[in-house]
């Protein structure tokens, strides 16, 4: 499989700085293994931007074709954060989401995920959510205590039940067999809290990766841009 990707990150229209991080920071194409990730830092005054950059850096440090598993990568990101906090207790309270995809040459996508950044598969113009949000609201919906239609307006919709930097972490893992023409979207909640899945599907299908990334960022900003917005898109092509 040959992978073509683009990433973009924008601070949005309300926040004073961008606490998201994306990897890689530049677009490209490859027929070897490719790592792509989005991290959404939290901690406001206590350096959410340090949390996202530190975790993503540690998780992507080993080459994509190394034997390090996707879960080991995310645990390494968590360990790095916990070590940083131990050395500098002023940073206690910082944390981050991390959604990381390893795209293998044979078409296998290995996903690792903690938090409320998301991965979607776009196949035949249909959007399929691949990750589960680790939020209070998503758990209430899963237990049948909250109507999915009310989740978007719930006051606790941003409260995470899992994040890196808080202690030992449980990582969700999934493997997807990609086919020619598939597109994978990884994004922070600054995109998904501003746009519905229908709106995302409409913009995210059709065009090349780079203009699509920026069209999504622009649409989230037009819809309010209340949070930092990060988008990574990877297209799979027969090589
Ligand atoms: Mg966010």
CSV table of N, CA and C in Angstrom, one decimal, residues 124-231:
chain,number,residue,atom,x,y,z
A,124,UNK,N,-16.0,4.6,0.5
A,124,UNK,CA,-17.1,4.8,-0.4
A,124,UNK,C,-18.0,6.0,0.1
A,125,UNK,N,-17.3,7.1,0.5
A,125,UNK,CA,-18.0,8.3,1.0
A,125,UNK,C,-18.8,8.1,2.3
A,126,UNK,N,-18.6,7.0,2.9
A,126,UNK,CA,-19.3,6.8,4.2
A,126,UNK,C,-18.3,7.0,5.4
A,127,UNK,N,-18.7,7.7,6.4
A,127,UNK,CA,-17.9,7.9,7.6
A,127,UNK,C,-18.2,6.9,8.7
A,128,UNK,N,-17.1,6.2,9.1
A,128,UNK,CA,-17.3,5.2,10.2
A,128,UNK,C,-16.3,5.6,11.4
A,129,UNK,N,-16.9,5.8,12.5
A,129,UNK,CA,-16.1,6.1,13.7
A,129,UNK,C,-15.3,4.9,14.2
A,130,UNK,N,-14.0,4.9,14.3
A,130,UNK,CA,-13.2,3.7,14.7
A,130,UNK,C,-12.9,3.7,16.2
A,131,UNK,N,-13.0,4.9,16.8
A,131,UNK,CA,-12.6,5.0,18.2
A,131,UNK,C,-13.8,5.2,19.1
A,132,UNK,N,-13.7,5.0,20.4
A,132,UNK,CA,-14.7,5.3,21.4
A,132,UNK,C,-14.2,6.5,22.2
A,133,UNK,N,-15.0,7.5,22.4
A,133,UNK,CA,-14.6,8.6,23.2
A,133,UNK,C,-14.5,8.2,24.7
A,134,UNK,N,-13.4,8.5,25.3
A,134,UNK,CA,-13.3,8.2,26.8
A,134,UNK,C,-13.7,9.5,27.5
A,135,UNK,N,-15.0,9.7,27.5
A,135,UNK,CA,-15.6,10.8,28.2
A,135,UNK,C,-16.8,10.3,29.1
A,136,UNK,N,-17.1,11.1,30.1
A,136,UNK,CA,-18.2,10.8,31.0
A,136,UNK,C,-19.5,10.6,30.1
A,137,UNK,N,-19.7,11.6,29.2
A,137,UNK,CA,-20.9,11.6,28.4
A,137,UNK,C,-21.0,10.3,27.5
A,138,UNK,N,-19.9,9.9,26.9
A,138,UNK,CA,-19.9,8.8,26.0
A,138,UNK,C,-20.3,7.5,26.8
A,139,UNK,N,-19.8,7.5,28.1
A,139,UNK,CA,-20.1,6.3,28.9
A,139,UNK,C,-21.5,6.3,29.3
A,140,UNK,N,-22.1,7.5,29.6
A,140,UNK,CA,-23.5,7.6,29.9
A,140,UNK,C,-24.4,7.1,28.8
A,141,UNK,N,-24.0,7.5,27.6
A,141,UNK,CA,-24.7,7.1,26.4
A,141,UNK,C,-24.6,5.6,26.2
A,142,UNK,N,-23.4,5.0,26.4
A,142,UNK,CA,-23.2,3.6,26.2
A,142,UNK,C,-24.0,2.8,27.2
A,143,UNK,N,-24.2,3.4,28.4
A,143,UNK,CA,-25.0,2.7,29.5
A,143,UNK,C,-26.5,2.9,29.3
A,144,UNK,N,-26.9,3.7,28.3
A,144,UNK,CA,-28.3,4.0,28.1
A,144,UNK,C,-28.9,5.0,29.0
A,145,UNK,N,-28.0,5.8,29.8
A,145,UNK,CA,-28.5,6.8,30.7
A,145,UNK,C,-28.7,8.1,30.0
A,146,UNK,N,-28.2,8.3,28.8
A,146,UNK,CA,-28.2,9.6,28.1
A,146,UNK,C,-28.5,9.3,26.7
A,147,UNK,N,-29.4,10.2,26.1
A,147,UNK,CA,-29.8,10.1,24.7
A,147,UNK,C,-28.6,10.6,23.9
A,148,UNK,N,-28.2,9.9,22.8
A,148,UNK,CA,-27.1,10.4,22.0
A,148,UNK,C,-27.3,11.8,21.5
A,149,UNK,N,-28.6,12.1,21.2
A,149,UNK,CA,-28.9,13.5,20.7
A,149,UNK,C,-28.6,14.6,21.7
A,150,UNK,N,-28.6,14.2,23.0
A,150,UNK,CA,-28.4,15.2,24.1
A,150,UNK,C,-26.9,15.3,24.4
A,151,UNK,N,-26.1,14.4,23.9
A,151,UNK,CA,-24.7,14.3,24.3
A,151,UNK,C,-23.9,15.6,23.9
A,152,UNK,N,-24.3,16.1,22.7
A,152,UNK,CA,-23.5,17.3,22.2
A,152,UNK,C,-23.7,18.5,23.1
A,153,UNK,N,-24.8,18.6,23.8
A,153,UNK,CA,-25.0,19.8,24.6
A,153,UNK,C,-24.8,19.6,26.1
A,154,UNK,N,-24.4,18.3,26.5
A,154,UNK,CA,-24.3,18.0,27.9
A,154,UNK,C,-23.1,18.8,28.5
A,155,UNK,N,-23.4,19.4,29.7
A,155,UNK,CA,-22.3,20.2,30.3
A,155,UNK,C,-21.0,19.5,30.6
A,156,UNK,N,-21.1,18.2,30.8
A,156,UNK,CA,-19.9,17.4,31.1
A,156,UNK,C,-19.3,16.7,29.8
A,157,UNK,N,-19.7,17.2,28.6
A,157,UNK,CA,-19.2,16.5,27.4
A,157,UNK,C,-17.7,16.5,27.2
A,158,UNK,N,-17.0,17.5,27.9
A,158,UNK,CA,-15.5,17.5,27.7
A,158,UNK,C,-14.8,16.8,28.8
A,159,UNK,N,-15.5,16.2,29.8
A,159,UNK,CA,-14.8,15.6,30.9
A,159,UNK,C,-14.3,14.2,30.4
A,160,UNK,N,-13.0,14.0,30.5
A,160,UNK,CA,-12.4,12.7,30.1
A,160,UNK,C,-12.4,11.7,31.2
A,161,UNK,N,-12.6,10.5,30.9
A,161,UNK,CA,-12.4,9.4,31.8
A,161,UNK,C,-11.0,8.7,31.7
A,162,UNK,N,-10.3,9.0,30.6
A,162,UNK,CA,-9.0,8.5,30.4
A,162,UNK,C,-8.1,9.6,29.7
A,163,UNK,N,-6.9,9.7,30.2
A,163,UNK,CA,-5.9,10.6,29.5
A,163,UNK,C,-4.5,10.2,29.9
A,164,UNK,N,-3.6,10.6,29.2
A,164,UNK,CA,-2.2,10.4,29.6
A,164,UNK,C,-1.7,11.5,30.6
A,165,UNK,N,-0.9,11.1,31.5
A,165,UNK,CA,-0.3,12.0,32.4
A,165,UNK,C,-0.9,11.9,33.8
A,166,UNK,N,-1.9,11.1,34.0
A,166,UNK,CA,-2.6,11.0,35.3
A,166,UNK,C,-2.1,9.8,36.1
A,167,UNK,N,-1.5,8.8,35.5
A,167,UNK,CA,-1.1,7.6,36.2
A,167,UNK,C,-1.1,6.5,35.2
A,168,UNK,N,-1.2,5.2,35.6
A,168,UNK,CA,-1.2,4.1,34.7
A,168,UNK,C,-2.3,4.3,33.7
A,169,UNK,N,-2.1,3.9,32.4
A,169,UNK,CA,-3.1,4.2,31.4
A,169,UNK,C,-3.6,2.9,30.7
A,170,UNK,N,-4.9,2.8,30.4
A,170,UNK,CA,-5.5,1.8,29.7
A,170,UNK,C,-5.6,2.2,28.2
A,171,UNK,N,-5.0,1.5,27.3
A,171,UNK,CA,-5.0,2.0,25.9
A,171,UNK,C,-6.0,1.1,25.1
A,172,UNK,N,-6.9,1.7,24.3
A,172,UNK,CA,-7.7,1.0,23.4
A,172,UNK,C,-6.9,0.7,22.2
A,173,UNK,N,-7.1,-0.5,21.6
A,173,UNK,CA,-6.3,-0.9,20.4
A,173,UNK,C,-7.3,-1.5,19.4
A,174,UNK,N,-7.0,-1.2,18.2
A,174,UNK,CA,-7.9,-1.8,17.1
A,174,UNK,C,-7.1,-2.0,15.8
A,175,UNK,N,-7.4,-3.0,15.1
A,175,UNK,CA,-6.7,-3.2,13.8
A,175,UNK,C,-7.8,-3.2,12.7
A,176,UNK,N,-7.4,-2.5,11.6
A,176,UNK,CA,-8.3,-2.3,10.5
A,176,UNK,C,-7.6,-2.7,9.2
A,177,UNK,N,-8.3,-3.5,8.4
A,177,UNK,CA,-7.7,-3.9,7.1
A,177,UNK,C,-8.1,-2.8,6.1
A,178,UNK,N,-7.1,-2.0,5.6
A,178,UNK,CA,-7.4,-1.0,4.7
A,178,UNK,C,-7.4,-1.5,3.2
A,179,UNK,N,-8.3,-0.9,2.4
A,179,UNK,CA,-8.3,-1.2,1.0
A,179,UNK,C,-8.0,0.0,0.2
A,180,UNK,N,-7.7,-0.2,-1.1
A,180,UNK,CA,-7.4,0.9,-2.0
A,180,UNK,C,-8.6,1.9,-2.0
A,181,UNK,N,-8.2,3.2,-1.9
A,181,UNK,CA,-9.3,4.2,-1.9
A,181,UNK,C,-9.8,4.6,-0.5
A,182,UNK,N,-9.4,3.9,0.5
A,182,UNK,CA,-9.8,4.2,1.9
A,182,UNK,C,-9.1,5.5,2.3
A,183,UNK,N,-9.8,6.2,3.2
A,183,UNK,CA,-9.2,7.5,3.8
A,183,UNK,C,-9.4,7.4,5.3
A,184,UNK,N,-8.4,7.7,6.0
A,184,UNK,CA,-8.5,7.7,7.5
A,184,UNK,C,-8.3,9.1,8.0
A,185,UNK,N,-9.2,9.6,8.9
A,185,UNK,CA,-9.2,10.9,9.4
A,185,UNK,C,-8.9,10.8,10.9
A,186,UNK,N,-7.9,11.4,11.4
A,186,UNK,CA,-7.7,11.5,12.9
A,186,UNK,C,-7.7,12.9,13.3
A,187,UNK,N,-8.5,13.2,14.3
A,187,UNK,CA,-8.7,14.6,14.6
A,187,UNK,C,-9.0,14.9,16.1
A,188,UNK,N,-8.8,16.1,16.6
A,188,UNK,CA,-9.1,16.5,17.9
A,188,UNK,C,-10.5,16.9,18.0
A,189,UNK,N,-11.0,17.1,19.3
A,189,UNK,CA,-12.4,17.4,19.5
A,189,UNK,C,-12.8,18.8,19.0
A,190,UNK,N,-11.8,19.6,18.7
A,190,UNK,CA,-12.0,21.0,18.2
A,190,UNK,C,-12.7,20.9,16.8
A,191,UNK,N,-12.5,19.8,16.1
A,191,UNK,CA,-13.2,19.5,14.9
A,191,UNK,C,-14.6,18.9,15.1
A,192,UNK,N,-14.6,17.9,15.9
A,192,UNK,CA,-15.9,17.1,16.1
A,192,UNK,C,-16.9,17.8,17.0
A,193,UNK,N,-16.4,18.8,17.8
A,193,UNK,CA,-17.4,19.5,18.6
A,193,UNK,C,-18.0,20.6,17.8
A,194,UNK,N,-17.4,21.0,16.7
A,194,UNK,CA,-17.9,22.1,15.9
A,194,UNK,C,-18.8,21.6,14.7
A,195,UNK,N,-18.4,20.4,14.2
A,195,UNK,CA,-19.1,19.8,13.0
A,195,UNK,C,-19.7,18.5,13.3
A,196,UNK,N,-20.9,18.2,12.7
A,196,UNK,CA,-21.5,16.9,12.8
A,196,UNK,C,-20.8,15.9,11.9
A,197,UNK,N,-21.0,14.7,12.2
A,197,UNK,CA,-20.4,13.6,11.3
A,197,UNK,C,-20.9,13.9,9.8
A,198,UNK,N,-22.1,14.3,9.6
A,198,UNK,CA,-22.6,14.5,8.3
A,198,UNK,C,-21.8,15.7,7.6
A,199,UNK,N,-21.6,16.7,8.4
A,199,UNK,CA,-20.8,17.9,7.8
A,199,UNK,C,-19.4,17.4,7.5
A,200,UNK,N,-18.8,16.6,8.5
A,200,UNK,CA,-17.4,16.2,8.2
A,200,UNK,C,-17.3,15.3,7.0
A,201,UNK,N,-18.3,14.4,6.8
A,201,UNK,CA,-18.3,13.5,5.7
A,201,UNK,C,-18.4,14.3,4.4
A,202,UNK,N,-19.2,15.3,4.4
A,202,UNK,CA,-19.4,16.1,3.2
A,202,UNK,C,-18.1,16.8,2.7
A,203,UNK,N,-17.3,17.3,3.7
A,203,UNK,CA,-16.1,18.0,3.4
A,203,UNK,C,-14.9,17.0,3.2
A,204,UNK,N,-15.0,15.9,3.9
A,204,UNK,CA,-13.8,15.0,4.0
A,204,UNK,C,-13.7,14.0,2.8
A,205,UNK,N,-14.7,14.0,1.9
A,205,UNK,CA,-14.7,13.1,0.8
A,205,UNK,C,-14.3,13.8,-0.5
A,206,UNK,N,-13.6,13.2,-1.3
A,206,UNK,CA,-13.4,13.7,-2.7
A,206,UNK,C,-12.1,14.3,-3.0
A,207,UNK,N,-11.7,15.4,-2.3
A,207,UNK,CA,-10.6,16.2,-2.7
A,207,UNK,C,-9.2,15.6,-2.2
A,208,UNK,N,-8.1,16.1,-2.6
A,208,UNK,CA,-6.8,15.7,-2.2
A,208,UNK,C,-6.6,15.9,-0.7
A,209,UNK,N,-5.7,15.2,0.0
A,209,UNK,CA,-5.5,15.3,1.4
A,209,UNK,C,-5.3,16.7,1.9
A,210,UNK,N,-4.4,17.4,1.3
A,210,UNK,CA,-3.9,18.7,1.9
A,210,UNK,C,-5.1,19.7,1.9
A,211,UNK,N,-5.8,20.0,0.7
A,211,UNK,CA,-6.9,20.9,0.7
A,211,UNK,C,-8.0,20.4,1.6
A,212,UNK,N,-8.2,19.1,1.8
A,212,UNK,CA,-9.3,18.6,2.6
A,212,UNK,C,-9.0,18.9,4.1
A,213,UNK,N,-7.7,18.7,4.5
A,213,UNK,CA,-7.3,19.1,5.9
A,213,UNK,C,-7.7,20.5,6.2
A,214,UNK,N,-7.3,21.4,5.3
A,214,UNK,CA,-7.6,22.9,5.6
A,214,UNK,C,-9.0,23.3,5.4
A,215,UNK,N,-9.7,22.6,4.6
A,215,UNK,CA,-11.2,22.8,4.5
A,215,UNK,C,-11.9,22.4,5.7
A,216,UNK,N,-11.5,21.3,6.4
A,216,UNK,CA,-12.1,20.9,7.7
A,216,UNK,C,-11.8,21.9,8.7
A,217,UNK,N,-10.5,22.4,8.8
A,217,UNK,CA,-10.1,23.4,9.8
A,217,UNK,C,-10.9,24.7,9.6
A,218,UNK,N,-11.0,25.1,8.4
A,218,UNK,CA,-11.8,26.3,8.1
A,218,UNK,C,-13.3,26.2,8.5
A,219,UNK,N,-13.8,25.0,8.2
A,219,UNK,CA,-15.2,24.8,8.5
A,219,UNK,C,-15.5,24.8,10.0
A,220,UNK,N,-14.5,24.3,10.8
A,220,UNK,CA,-14.6,24.3,12.3
A,220,UNK,C,-14.5,25.7,12.8
A,221,UNK,N,-13.6,26.5,12.2
A,221,UNK,CA,-13.5,27.9,12.6
A,221,UNK,C,-14.7,28.7,12.2
A,222,UNK,N,-15.3,28.4,11.0
A,222,UNK,CA,-16.5,29.1,10.6
A,222,UNK,C,-17.7,28.8,11.5
A,223,UNK,N,-17.7,27.6,12.1
A,223,UNK,CA,-18.7,27.2,13.0
A,223,UNK,C,-18.5,27.7,14.4
A,224,UNK,N,-17.4,28.4,14.6
A,224,UNK,CA,-17.2,29.0,16.0
A,224,UNK,C,-15.8,28.9,16.4
A,225,UNK,N,-15.1,27.8,16.1
A,225,UNK,CA,-13.7,27.7,16.4
A,225,UNK,C,-13.4,27.8,17.9
A,226,UNK,N,-14.2,27.2,18.7
A,226,UNK,CA,-14.1,27.5,20.2
A,226,UNK,C,-12.9,26.7,20.8
A,227,UNK,N,-12.4,25.8,20.1
A,227,UNK,CA,-11.3,25.0,20.6
A,227,UNK,C,-10.2,24.9,19.6
A,228,UNK,N,-9.0,24.4,20.0
A,228,UNK,CA,-7.9,24.1,19.0
A,228,UNK,C,-8.4,23.0,18.1
A,229,UNK,N,-8.0,23.1,16.8
A,229,UNK,CA,-8.5,22.1,15.8
A,229,UNK,C,-7.3,21.4,15.2
A,230,UNK,N,-7.2,20.1,15.2
A,230,UNK,CA,-6.2,19.3,14.6
A,230,UNK,C,-6.8,18.2,13.7
A,231,UNK,N,-6.2,18.1,12.5
A,231,UNK,CA,-6.7,17.2,11.5
A,231,UNK,C,-5.5,16.5,10.9
